[in-house]
Short mmCIF file of C-alpha atoms in Angstrom, two decimals:
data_model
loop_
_atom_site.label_atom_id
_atom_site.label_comp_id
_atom_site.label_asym_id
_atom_site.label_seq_id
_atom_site.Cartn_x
_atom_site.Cartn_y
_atom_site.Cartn_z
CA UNK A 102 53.43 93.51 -9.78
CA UNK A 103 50.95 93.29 -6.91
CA UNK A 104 47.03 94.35 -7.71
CA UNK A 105 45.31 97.35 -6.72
CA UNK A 106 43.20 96.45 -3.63
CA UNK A 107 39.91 96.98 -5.88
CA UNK A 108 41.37 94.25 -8.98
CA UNK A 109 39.84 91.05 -9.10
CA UNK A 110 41.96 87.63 -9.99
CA UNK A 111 41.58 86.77 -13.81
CA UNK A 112 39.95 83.49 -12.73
CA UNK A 113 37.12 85.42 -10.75
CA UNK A 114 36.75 88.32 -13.07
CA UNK A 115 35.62 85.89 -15.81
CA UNK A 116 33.62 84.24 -13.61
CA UNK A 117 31.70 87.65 -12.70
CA UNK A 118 31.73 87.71 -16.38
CA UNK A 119 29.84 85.56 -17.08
CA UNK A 120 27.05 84.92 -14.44
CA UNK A 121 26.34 88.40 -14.75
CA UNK A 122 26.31 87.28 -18.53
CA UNK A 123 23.72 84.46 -17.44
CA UNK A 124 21.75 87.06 -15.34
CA UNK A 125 20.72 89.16 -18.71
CA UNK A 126 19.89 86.49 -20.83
CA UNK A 127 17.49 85.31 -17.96
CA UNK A 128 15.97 88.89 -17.15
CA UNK A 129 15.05 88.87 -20.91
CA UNK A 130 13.35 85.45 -20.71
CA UNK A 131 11.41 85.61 -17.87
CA UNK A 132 10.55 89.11 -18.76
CA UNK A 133 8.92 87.41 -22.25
CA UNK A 134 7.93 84.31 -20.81
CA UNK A 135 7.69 84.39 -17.57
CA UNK A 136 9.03 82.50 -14.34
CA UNK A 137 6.60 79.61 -15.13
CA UNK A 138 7.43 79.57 -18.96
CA UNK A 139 11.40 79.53 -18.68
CA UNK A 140 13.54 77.12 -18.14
CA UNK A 141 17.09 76.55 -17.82
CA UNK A 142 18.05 75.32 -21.03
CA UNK A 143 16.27 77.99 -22.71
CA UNK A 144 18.56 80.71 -20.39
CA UNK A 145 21.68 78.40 -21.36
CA UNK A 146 20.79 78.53 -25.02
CA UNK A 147 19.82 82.73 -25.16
CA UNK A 148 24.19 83.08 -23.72
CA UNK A 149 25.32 80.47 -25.86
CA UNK A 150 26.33 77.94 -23.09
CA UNK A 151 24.82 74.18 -22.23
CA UNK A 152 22.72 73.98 -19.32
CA UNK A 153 25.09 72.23 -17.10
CA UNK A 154 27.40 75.32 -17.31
CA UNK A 155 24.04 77.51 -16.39
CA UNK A 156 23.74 75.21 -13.30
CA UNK A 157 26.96 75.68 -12.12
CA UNK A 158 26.31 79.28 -11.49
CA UNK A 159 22.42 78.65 -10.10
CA UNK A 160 21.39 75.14 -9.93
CA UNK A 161 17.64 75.56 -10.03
CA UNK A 162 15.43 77.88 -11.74
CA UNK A 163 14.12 79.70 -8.86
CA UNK A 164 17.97 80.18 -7.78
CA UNK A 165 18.04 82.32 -10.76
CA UNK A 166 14.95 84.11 -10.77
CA UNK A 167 15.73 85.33 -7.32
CA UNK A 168 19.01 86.61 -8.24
CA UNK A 169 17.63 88.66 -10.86
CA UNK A 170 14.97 89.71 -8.99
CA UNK A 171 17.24 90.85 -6.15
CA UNK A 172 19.75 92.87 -8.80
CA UNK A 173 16.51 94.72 -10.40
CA UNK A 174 15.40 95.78 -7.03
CA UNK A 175 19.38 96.57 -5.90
CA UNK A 176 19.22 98.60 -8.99
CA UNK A 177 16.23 100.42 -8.36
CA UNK A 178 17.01 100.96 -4.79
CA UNK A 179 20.32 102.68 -5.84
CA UNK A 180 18.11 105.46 -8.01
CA UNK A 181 16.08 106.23 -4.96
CA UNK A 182 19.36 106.66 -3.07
CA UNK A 183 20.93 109.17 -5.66
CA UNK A 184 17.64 111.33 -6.25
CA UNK A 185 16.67 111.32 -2.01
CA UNK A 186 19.88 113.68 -1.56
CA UNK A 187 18.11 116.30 -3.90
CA UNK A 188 16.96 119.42 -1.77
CA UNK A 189 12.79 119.09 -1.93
CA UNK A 190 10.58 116.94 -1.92
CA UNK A 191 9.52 117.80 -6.14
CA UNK A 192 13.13 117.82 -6.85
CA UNK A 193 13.49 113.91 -4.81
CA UNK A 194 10.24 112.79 -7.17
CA UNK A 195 11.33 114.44 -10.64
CA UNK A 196 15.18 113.11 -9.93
CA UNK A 197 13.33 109.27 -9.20
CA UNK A 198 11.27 109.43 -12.28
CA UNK A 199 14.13 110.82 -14.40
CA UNK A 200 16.54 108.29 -13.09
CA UNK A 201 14.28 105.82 -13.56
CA UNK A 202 13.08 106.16 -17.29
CA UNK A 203 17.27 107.07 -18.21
CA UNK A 204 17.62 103.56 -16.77
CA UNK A 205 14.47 102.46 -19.06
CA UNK A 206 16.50 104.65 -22.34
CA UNK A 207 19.47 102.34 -21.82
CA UNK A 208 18.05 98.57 -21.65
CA UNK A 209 15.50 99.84 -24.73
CA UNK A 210 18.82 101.42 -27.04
CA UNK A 211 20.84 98.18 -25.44
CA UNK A 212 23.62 100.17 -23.37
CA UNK A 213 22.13 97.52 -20.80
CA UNK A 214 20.45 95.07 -19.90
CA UNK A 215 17.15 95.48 -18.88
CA UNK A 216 15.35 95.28 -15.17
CA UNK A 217 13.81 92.23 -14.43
CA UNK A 218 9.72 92.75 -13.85
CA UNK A 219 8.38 91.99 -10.47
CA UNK A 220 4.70 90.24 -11.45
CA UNK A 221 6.13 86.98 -11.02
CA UNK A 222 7.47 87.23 -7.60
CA UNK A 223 4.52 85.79 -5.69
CA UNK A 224 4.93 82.44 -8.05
CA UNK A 225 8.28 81.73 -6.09
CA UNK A 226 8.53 79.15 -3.49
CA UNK A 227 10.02 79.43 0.04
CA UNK A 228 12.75 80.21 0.85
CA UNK A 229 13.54 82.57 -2.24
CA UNK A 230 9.55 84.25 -2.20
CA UNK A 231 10.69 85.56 1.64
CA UNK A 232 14.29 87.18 0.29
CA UNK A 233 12.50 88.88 -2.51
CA UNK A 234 9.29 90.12 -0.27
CA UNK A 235 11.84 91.18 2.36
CA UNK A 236 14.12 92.84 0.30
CA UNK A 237 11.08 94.82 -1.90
CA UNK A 238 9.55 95.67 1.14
CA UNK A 239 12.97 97.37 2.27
CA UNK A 240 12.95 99.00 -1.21
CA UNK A 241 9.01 100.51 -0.70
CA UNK A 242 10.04 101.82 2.99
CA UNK A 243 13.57 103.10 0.93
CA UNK A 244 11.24 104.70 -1.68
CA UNK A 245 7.96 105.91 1.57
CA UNK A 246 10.69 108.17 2.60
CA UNK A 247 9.93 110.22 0.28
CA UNK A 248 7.48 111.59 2.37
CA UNK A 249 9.33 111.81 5.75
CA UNK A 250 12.00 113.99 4.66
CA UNK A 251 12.09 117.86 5.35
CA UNK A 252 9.39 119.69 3.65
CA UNK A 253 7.15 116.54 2.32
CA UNK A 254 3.27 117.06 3.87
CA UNK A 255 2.60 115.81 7.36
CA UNK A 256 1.03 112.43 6.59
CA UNK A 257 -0.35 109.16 8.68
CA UNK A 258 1.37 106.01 7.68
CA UNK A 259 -1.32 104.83 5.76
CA UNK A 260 -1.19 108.14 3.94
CA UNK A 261 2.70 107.52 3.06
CA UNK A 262 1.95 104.20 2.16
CA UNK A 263 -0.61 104.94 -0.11
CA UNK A 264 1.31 107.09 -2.13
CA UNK A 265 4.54 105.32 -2.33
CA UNK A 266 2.22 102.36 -3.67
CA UNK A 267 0.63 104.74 -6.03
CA UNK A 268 4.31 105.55 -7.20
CA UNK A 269 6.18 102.47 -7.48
CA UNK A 270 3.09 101.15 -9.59
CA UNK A 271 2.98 103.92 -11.70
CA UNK A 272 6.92 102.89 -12.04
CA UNK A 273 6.02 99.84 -13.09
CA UNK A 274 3.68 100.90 -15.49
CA UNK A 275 6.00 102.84 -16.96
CA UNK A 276 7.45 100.04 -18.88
CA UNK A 277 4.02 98.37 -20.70
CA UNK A 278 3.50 101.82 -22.68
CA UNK A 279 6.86 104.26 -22.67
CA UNK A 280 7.72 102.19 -26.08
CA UNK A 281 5.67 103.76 -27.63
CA UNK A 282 8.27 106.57 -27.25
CA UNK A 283 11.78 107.19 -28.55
CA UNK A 284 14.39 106.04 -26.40
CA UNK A 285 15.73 109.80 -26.36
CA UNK A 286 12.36 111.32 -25.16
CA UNK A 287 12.37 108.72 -22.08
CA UNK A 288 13.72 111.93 -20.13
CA UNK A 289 10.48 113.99 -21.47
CA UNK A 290 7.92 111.01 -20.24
CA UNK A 291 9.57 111.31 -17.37
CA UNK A 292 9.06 115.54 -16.67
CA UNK A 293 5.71 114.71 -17.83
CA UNK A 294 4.95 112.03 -15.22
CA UNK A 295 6.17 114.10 -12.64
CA UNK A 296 4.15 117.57 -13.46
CA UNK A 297 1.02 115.19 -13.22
CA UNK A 298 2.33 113.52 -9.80
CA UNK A 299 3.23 116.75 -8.43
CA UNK A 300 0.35 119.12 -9.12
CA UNK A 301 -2.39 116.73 -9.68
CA UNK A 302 -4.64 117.09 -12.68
CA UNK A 303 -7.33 119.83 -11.25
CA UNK A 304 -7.95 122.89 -12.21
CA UNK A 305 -8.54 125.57 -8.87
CA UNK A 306 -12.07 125.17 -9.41
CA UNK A 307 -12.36 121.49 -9.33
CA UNK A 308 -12.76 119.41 -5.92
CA UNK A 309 -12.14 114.91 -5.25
CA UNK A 310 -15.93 114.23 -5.33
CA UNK A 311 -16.29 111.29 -7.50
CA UNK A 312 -19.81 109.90 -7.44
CA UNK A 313 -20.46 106.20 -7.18
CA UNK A 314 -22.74 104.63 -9.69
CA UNK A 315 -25.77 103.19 -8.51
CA UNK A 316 -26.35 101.19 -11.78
CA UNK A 317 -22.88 99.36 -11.09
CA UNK A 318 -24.23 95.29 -10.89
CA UNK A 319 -21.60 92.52 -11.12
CA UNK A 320 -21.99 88.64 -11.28
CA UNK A 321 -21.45 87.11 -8.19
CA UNK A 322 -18.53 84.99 -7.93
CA UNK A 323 -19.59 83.07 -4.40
CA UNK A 324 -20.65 79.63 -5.82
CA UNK A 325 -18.92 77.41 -8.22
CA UNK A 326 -19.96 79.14 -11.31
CA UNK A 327 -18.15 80.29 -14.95
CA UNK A 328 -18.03 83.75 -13.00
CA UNK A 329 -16.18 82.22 -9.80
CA UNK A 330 -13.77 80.20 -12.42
CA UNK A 331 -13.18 83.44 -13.91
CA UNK A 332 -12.49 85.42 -10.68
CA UNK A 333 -10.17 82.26 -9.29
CA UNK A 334 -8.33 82.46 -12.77
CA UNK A 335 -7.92 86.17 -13.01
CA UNK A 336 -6.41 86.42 -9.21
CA UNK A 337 -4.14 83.59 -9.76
CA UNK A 338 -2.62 84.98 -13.14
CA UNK A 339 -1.96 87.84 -11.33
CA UNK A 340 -0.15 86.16 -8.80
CA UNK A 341 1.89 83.41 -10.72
CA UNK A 342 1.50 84.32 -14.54
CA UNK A 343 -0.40 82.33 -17.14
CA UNK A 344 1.80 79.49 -16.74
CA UNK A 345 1.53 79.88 -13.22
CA UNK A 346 -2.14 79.37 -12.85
CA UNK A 347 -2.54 76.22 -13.36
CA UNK A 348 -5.99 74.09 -14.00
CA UNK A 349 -5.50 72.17 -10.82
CA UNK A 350 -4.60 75.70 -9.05
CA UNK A 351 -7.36 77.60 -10.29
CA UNK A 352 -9.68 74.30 -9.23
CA UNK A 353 -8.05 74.34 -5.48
CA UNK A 354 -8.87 77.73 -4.91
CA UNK A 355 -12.66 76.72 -5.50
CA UNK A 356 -11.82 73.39 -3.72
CA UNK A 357 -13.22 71.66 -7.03
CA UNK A 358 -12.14 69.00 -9.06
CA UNK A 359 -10.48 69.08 -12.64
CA UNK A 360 -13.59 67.21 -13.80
CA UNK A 361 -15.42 70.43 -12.48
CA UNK A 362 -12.95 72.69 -14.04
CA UNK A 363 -13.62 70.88 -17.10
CA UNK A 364 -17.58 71.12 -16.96
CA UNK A 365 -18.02 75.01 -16.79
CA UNK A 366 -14.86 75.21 -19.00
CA UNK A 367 -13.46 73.63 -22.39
CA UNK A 368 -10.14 74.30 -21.83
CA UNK A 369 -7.49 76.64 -19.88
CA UNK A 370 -6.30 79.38 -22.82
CA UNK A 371 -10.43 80.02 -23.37
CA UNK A 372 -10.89 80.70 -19.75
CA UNK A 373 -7.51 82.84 -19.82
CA UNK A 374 -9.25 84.41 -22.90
CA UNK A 375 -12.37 84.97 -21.08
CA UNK A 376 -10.66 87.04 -17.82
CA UNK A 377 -9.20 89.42 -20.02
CA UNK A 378 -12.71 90.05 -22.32
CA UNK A 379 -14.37 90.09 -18.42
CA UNK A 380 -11.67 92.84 -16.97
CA UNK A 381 -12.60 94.60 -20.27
CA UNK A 382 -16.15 94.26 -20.17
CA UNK A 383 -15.94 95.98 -16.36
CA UNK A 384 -13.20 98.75 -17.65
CA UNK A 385 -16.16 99.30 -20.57
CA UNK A 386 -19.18 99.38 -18.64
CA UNK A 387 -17.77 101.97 -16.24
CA UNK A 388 -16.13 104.15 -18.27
CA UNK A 389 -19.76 104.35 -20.26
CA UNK A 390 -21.71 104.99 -17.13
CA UNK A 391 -18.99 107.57 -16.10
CA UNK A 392 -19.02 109.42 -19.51
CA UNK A 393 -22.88 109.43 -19.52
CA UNK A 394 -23.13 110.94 -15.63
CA UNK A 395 -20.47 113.22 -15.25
CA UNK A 396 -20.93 117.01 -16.35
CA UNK A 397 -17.40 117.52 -17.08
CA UNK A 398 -14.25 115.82 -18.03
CA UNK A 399 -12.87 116.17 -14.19
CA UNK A 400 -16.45 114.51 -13.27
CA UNK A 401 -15.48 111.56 -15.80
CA UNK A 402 -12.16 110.52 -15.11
CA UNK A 403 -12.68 110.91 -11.31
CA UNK A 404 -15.83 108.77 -11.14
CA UNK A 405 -14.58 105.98 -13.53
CA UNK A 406 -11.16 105.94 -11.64
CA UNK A 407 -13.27 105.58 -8.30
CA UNK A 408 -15.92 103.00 -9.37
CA UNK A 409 -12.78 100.62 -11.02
CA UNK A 410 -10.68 100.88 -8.00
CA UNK A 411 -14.09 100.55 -5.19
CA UNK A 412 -14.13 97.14 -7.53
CA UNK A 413 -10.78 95.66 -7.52
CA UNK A 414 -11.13 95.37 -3.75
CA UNK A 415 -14.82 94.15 -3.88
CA UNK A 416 -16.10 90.62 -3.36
CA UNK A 417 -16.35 90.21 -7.40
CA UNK A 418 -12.82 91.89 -8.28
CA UNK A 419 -9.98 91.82 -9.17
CA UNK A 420 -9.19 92.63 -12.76
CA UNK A 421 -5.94 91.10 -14.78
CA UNK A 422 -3.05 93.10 -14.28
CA UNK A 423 -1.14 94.96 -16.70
CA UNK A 424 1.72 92.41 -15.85
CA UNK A 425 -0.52 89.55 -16.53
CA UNK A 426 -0.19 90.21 -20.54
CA UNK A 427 3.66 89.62 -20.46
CA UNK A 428 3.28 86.02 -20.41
CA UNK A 429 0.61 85.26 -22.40
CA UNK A 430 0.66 82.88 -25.23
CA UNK A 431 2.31 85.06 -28.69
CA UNK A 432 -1.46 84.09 -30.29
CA UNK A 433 -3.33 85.59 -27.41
CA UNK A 434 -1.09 88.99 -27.24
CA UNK A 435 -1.61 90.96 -30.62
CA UNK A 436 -5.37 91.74 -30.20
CA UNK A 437 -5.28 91.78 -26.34
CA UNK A 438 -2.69 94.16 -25.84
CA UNK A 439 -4.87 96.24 -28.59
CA UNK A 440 -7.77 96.49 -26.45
CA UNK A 441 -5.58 97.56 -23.66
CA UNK A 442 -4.42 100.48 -24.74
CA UNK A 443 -7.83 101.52 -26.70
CA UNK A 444 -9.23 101.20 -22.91
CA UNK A 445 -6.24 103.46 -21.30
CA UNK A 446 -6.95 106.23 -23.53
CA UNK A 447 -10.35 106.07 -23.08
CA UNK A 448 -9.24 108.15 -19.90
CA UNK A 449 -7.52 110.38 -22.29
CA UNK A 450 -10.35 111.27 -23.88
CA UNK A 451 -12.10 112.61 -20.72
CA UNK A 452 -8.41 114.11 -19.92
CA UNK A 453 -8.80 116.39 -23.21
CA UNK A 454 -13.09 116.81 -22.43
CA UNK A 455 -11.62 118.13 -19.24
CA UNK A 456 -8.99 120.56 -20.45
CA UNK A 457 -11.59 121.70 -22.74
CA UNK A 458 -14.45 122.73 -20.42
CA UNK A 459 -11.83 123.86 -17.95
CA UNK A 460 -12.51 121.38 -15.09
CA UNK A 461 -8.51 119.48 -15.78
CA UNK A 462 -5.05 121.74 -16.34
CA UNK A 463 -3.42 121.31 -19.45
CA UNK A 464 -1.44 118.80 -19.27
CA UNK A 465 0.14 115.44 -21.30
CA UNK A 466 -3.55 113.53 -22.55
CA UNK A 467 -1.82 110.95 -23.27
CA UNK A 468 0.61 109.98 -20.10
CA UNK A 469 -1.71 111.36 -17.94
CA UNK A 470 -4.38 108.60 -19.74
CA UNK A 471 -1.14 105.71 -18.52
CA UNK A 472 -0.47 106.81 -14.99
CA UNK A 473 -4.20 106.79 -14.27
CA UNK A 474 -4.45 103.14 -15.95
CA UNK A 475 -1.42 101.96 -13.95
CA UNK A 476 -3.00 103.49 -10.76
CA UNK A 477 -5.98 101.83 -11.04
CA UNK A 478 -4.30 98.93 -12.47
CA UNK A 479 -2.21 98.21 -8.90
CA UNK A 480 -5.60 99.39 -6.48
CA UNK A 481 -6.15 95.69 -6.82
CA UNK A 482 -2.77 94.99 -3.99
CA UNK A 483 -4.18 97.80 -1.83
CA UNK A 484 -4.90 95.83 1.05
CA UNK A 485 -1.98 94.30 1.12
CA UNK A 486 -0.14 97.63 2.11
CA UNK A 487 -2.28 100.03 3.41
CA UNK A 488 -4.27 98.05 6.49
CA UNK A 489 -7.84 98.60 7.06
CA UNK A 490 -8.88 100.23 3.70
CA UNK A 491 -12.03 99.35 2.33
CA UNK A 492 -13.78 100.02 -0.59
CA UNK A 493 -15.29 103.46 0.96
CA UNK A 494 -12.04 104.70 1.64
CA UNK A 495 -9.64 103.18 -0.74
CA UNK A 496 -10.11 105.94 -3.78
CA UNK A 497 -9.63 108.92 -1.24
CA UNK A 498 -6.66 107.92 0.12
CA UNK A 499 -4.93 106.33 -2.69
CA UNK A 500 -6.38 107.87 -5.69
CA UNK A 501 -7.27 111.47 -4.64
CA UNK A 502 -3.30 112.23 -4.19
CA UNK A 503 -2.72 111.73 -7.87
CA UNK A 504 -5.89 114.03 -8.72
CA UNK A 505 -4.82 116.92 -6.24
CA UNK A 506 -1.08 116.23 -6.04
CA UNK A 507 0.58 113.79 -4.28
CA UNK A 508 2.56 116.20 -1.77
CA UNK A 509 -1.08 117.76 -1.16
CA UNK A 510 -2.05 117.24 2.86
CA UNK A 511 -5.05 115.53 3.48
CA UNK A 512 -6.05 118.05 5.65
CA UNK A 513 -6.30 120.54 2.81
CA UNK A 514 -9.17 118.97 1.25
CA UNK A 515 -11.56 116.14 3.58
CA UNK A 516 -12.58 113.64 1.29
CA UNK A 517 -16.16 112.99 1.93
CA UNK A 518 -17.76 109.70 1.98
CA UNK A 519 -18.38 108.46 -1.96
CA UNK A 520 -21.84 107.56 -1.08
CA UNK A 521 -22.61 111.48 -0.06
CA UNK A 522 -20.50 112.51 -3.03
CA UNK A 523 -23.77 112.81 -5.48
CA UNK A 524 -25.10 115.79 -3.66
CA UNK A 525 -21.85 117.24 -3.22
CA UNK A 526 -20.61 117.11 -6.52
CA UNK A 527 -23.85 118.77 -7.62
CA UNK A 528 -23.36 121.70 -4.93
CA UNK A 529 -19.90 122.09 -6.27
CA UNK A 530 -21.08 122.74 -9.85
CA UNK A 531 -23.44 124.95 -8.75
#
């Protein structure tokens, strides 16, 4: 009997079988060790196969890596497709967020297997780094067009961009707290999200004037100090994971020695230690100036989420990603991840002052506490897709959308200048 035109051979069927086989017991690895902390033998091992039979499918590690990468983002790219056809441009948002966390559901209950995270992209070499970059990028322009379809705001570029990068990170976000949900009430995070993307968190009476804090001082990271260590650690872990930063790394980027490294610093995991207590220490110090200046919960959350983001693109930022935590050492995770959330919520807390004195809707304390973590979280790869913002600018155009709305026009609402905002705000409140 001849096959249907759609029936693969048995020989190629099991081969599809089982590469796609090797594919999830790699996205689980790197996703718990990262790119830098797997290795072949350990995929081979996780699919009970030797290694040679994992390198006749990909013969190096990066081989791999790239193919999961590319199947994530083919994955995600397929959502956007599928919610894009809905009619407006709330519908097109809800359907990507719903789509999204049902794909979340599945990989968590085990239906499938689960999307591979993108923070270790930048640790790939040439040529697989280029496919990846060039085939996200498609996938933010896929995801941008969001905002060029029929009734979305008219927007610059840099508008669109900014809020495409606002949702793709809060996207990404998604997946370092929605556990703490049922797998069945995915679908509910996800209504949530989108009420808080859509209509912003102000009440009518409340305006985007966040004030910047005079009192904000920072160590300065310009000579070879513990403070510049800590700042050339922190930016690399971003980029290439814990394994990825390397001591000899983290000493080229300060064109140091290791003996250097080793003088201001006893070891690597101490200095990985110390970025996290320093992004902490910032995320504390702000959030305390915040709560004692603003009035109301509004003035809170929008000055704290202004002052973090104004630093992640200063001289002395960033801080550690979200993503960063993933591939830490299992000693280094329990507390750490801890003080992480206790930090998110923080903004929670001036979420529920604000829906108490009236100056925030009432909304979801808790999610709304996560999407304004992740959004600050991911200011810290603003320049790298919105050109020319600077610190003056970066908040109104990237972080004002998710306080007003993110289909609000600019137009509706000038942002004024943060260092004119003091006066303002006071105006405002009468």
């Amino acid at each position: 009997m001849t096959p249907t035109s759609n029936a693969l051979p048995r020989q190629t069927k099991r081969y599809e079988q089982k590469r796609q086989a090797i594919l999830d017991g790699a996205v689980q690895l790197f996703n718990q060790k990262g790119l830098k902390g797997t290795t072949l033998a350990d995929v081979a091992q996780s699919v009970g196969l030797i290694t040679n039979s994992v390198t006749y499918y990909y013969r190096k590690k990066e081989e791999l890596a790239t193919a999961c990468l590319l199947r994530s983002i083919e994955a995600l790219d397929a959502l956007i497709a599928t919610a894009l056809q809905r009619k407006t441009p709330e519908e097109r948002l809800r359907s990507i967020l719903q789509l999204y966390c049902e794909r979340l559901a599945e990989s968590a209950s085990g239906d499938r297997p689960p999307l591979m995270s993108f923070s270790d992209m930048r640790s790939l070499t040439s040529p697989h780094m280029e496919l990846v970059f060039d085939t996200y990028n498609q996938l933010f322009r896929h995801l941008r067009s969001l905002y060029d379809l029929e009734g979305a705001p008219p927007l610059s570029r840099a508008e669109k961009n900014a809020r495409a990068h606002l949702l793709i990170s809060v996207m990404h976000g998604v997946r370092h707290w929605i556990d703490h949900y049922e797998p069945q009430d995915y679908r509910r995070v996800a209504d949530r999200i989108s009420d808080i993307l859509i209509h912003g968190l102000a009440t009518p009476q409340s305006a985007w004037h966040p004030t910047v804090l005079p009192q904000m001082t920072w160590p300065s990271a310009e000579e070879v100090s513990p403070e510049a260590f800590l700042r050339s650690a922190t930016i690399l872990i971003n980029e290439q994971g814990y394994r990825g930063a390397s001591v000899e790394k983290i000493s080229a980027r300060l064109n140091v020695t290791k003996g250097s490294f080793y003088h201001h610093n006893d070891n690597k995991d101490d200095l990985v230690t110390a970025c996290f207590e320093r992004t902490f220490a910032v995320v504390r110090q702000v959030q305390q100036a915040a709560e004692a200046d603003g009035d109301t919960g509004w003035d809170r959350l929008c000055t704290a989420t202004n002052e973090l983001i104004r630093y992640q693109i200063s001289d002395q930022g960033p801080l550690l990603r979200i993503s960063a935590f993933s591939a830490l050492p299992e000693g280094l995770r329990g507390q750490t991840k801890r003080t992480m959330d206790r930090l998110a919520q923080r903004f929670g807390s001036f979420v529920v002052d604000g829906m108490v004195d009236g100056s925030i809707r009432p909304l979801d304390p808790f999610v709304a506490a996560h999407v304004v973590d992740s959004a600050i979280n991911a200011a810290a790869e603003l320049e790298r897709w919105i050109s020319g913002v600077t610190r003056e600018t970066a908040a109104d155009i990237y972080a004002r959308p998710l306080f007003v709305g993110v289909f609000s026009p600019e137009a509706e609402a000038e942002a004024q200048p943060a260092s004119t905002a003091r006066s303002a705000a006071t105006s405002a409140r009468g």
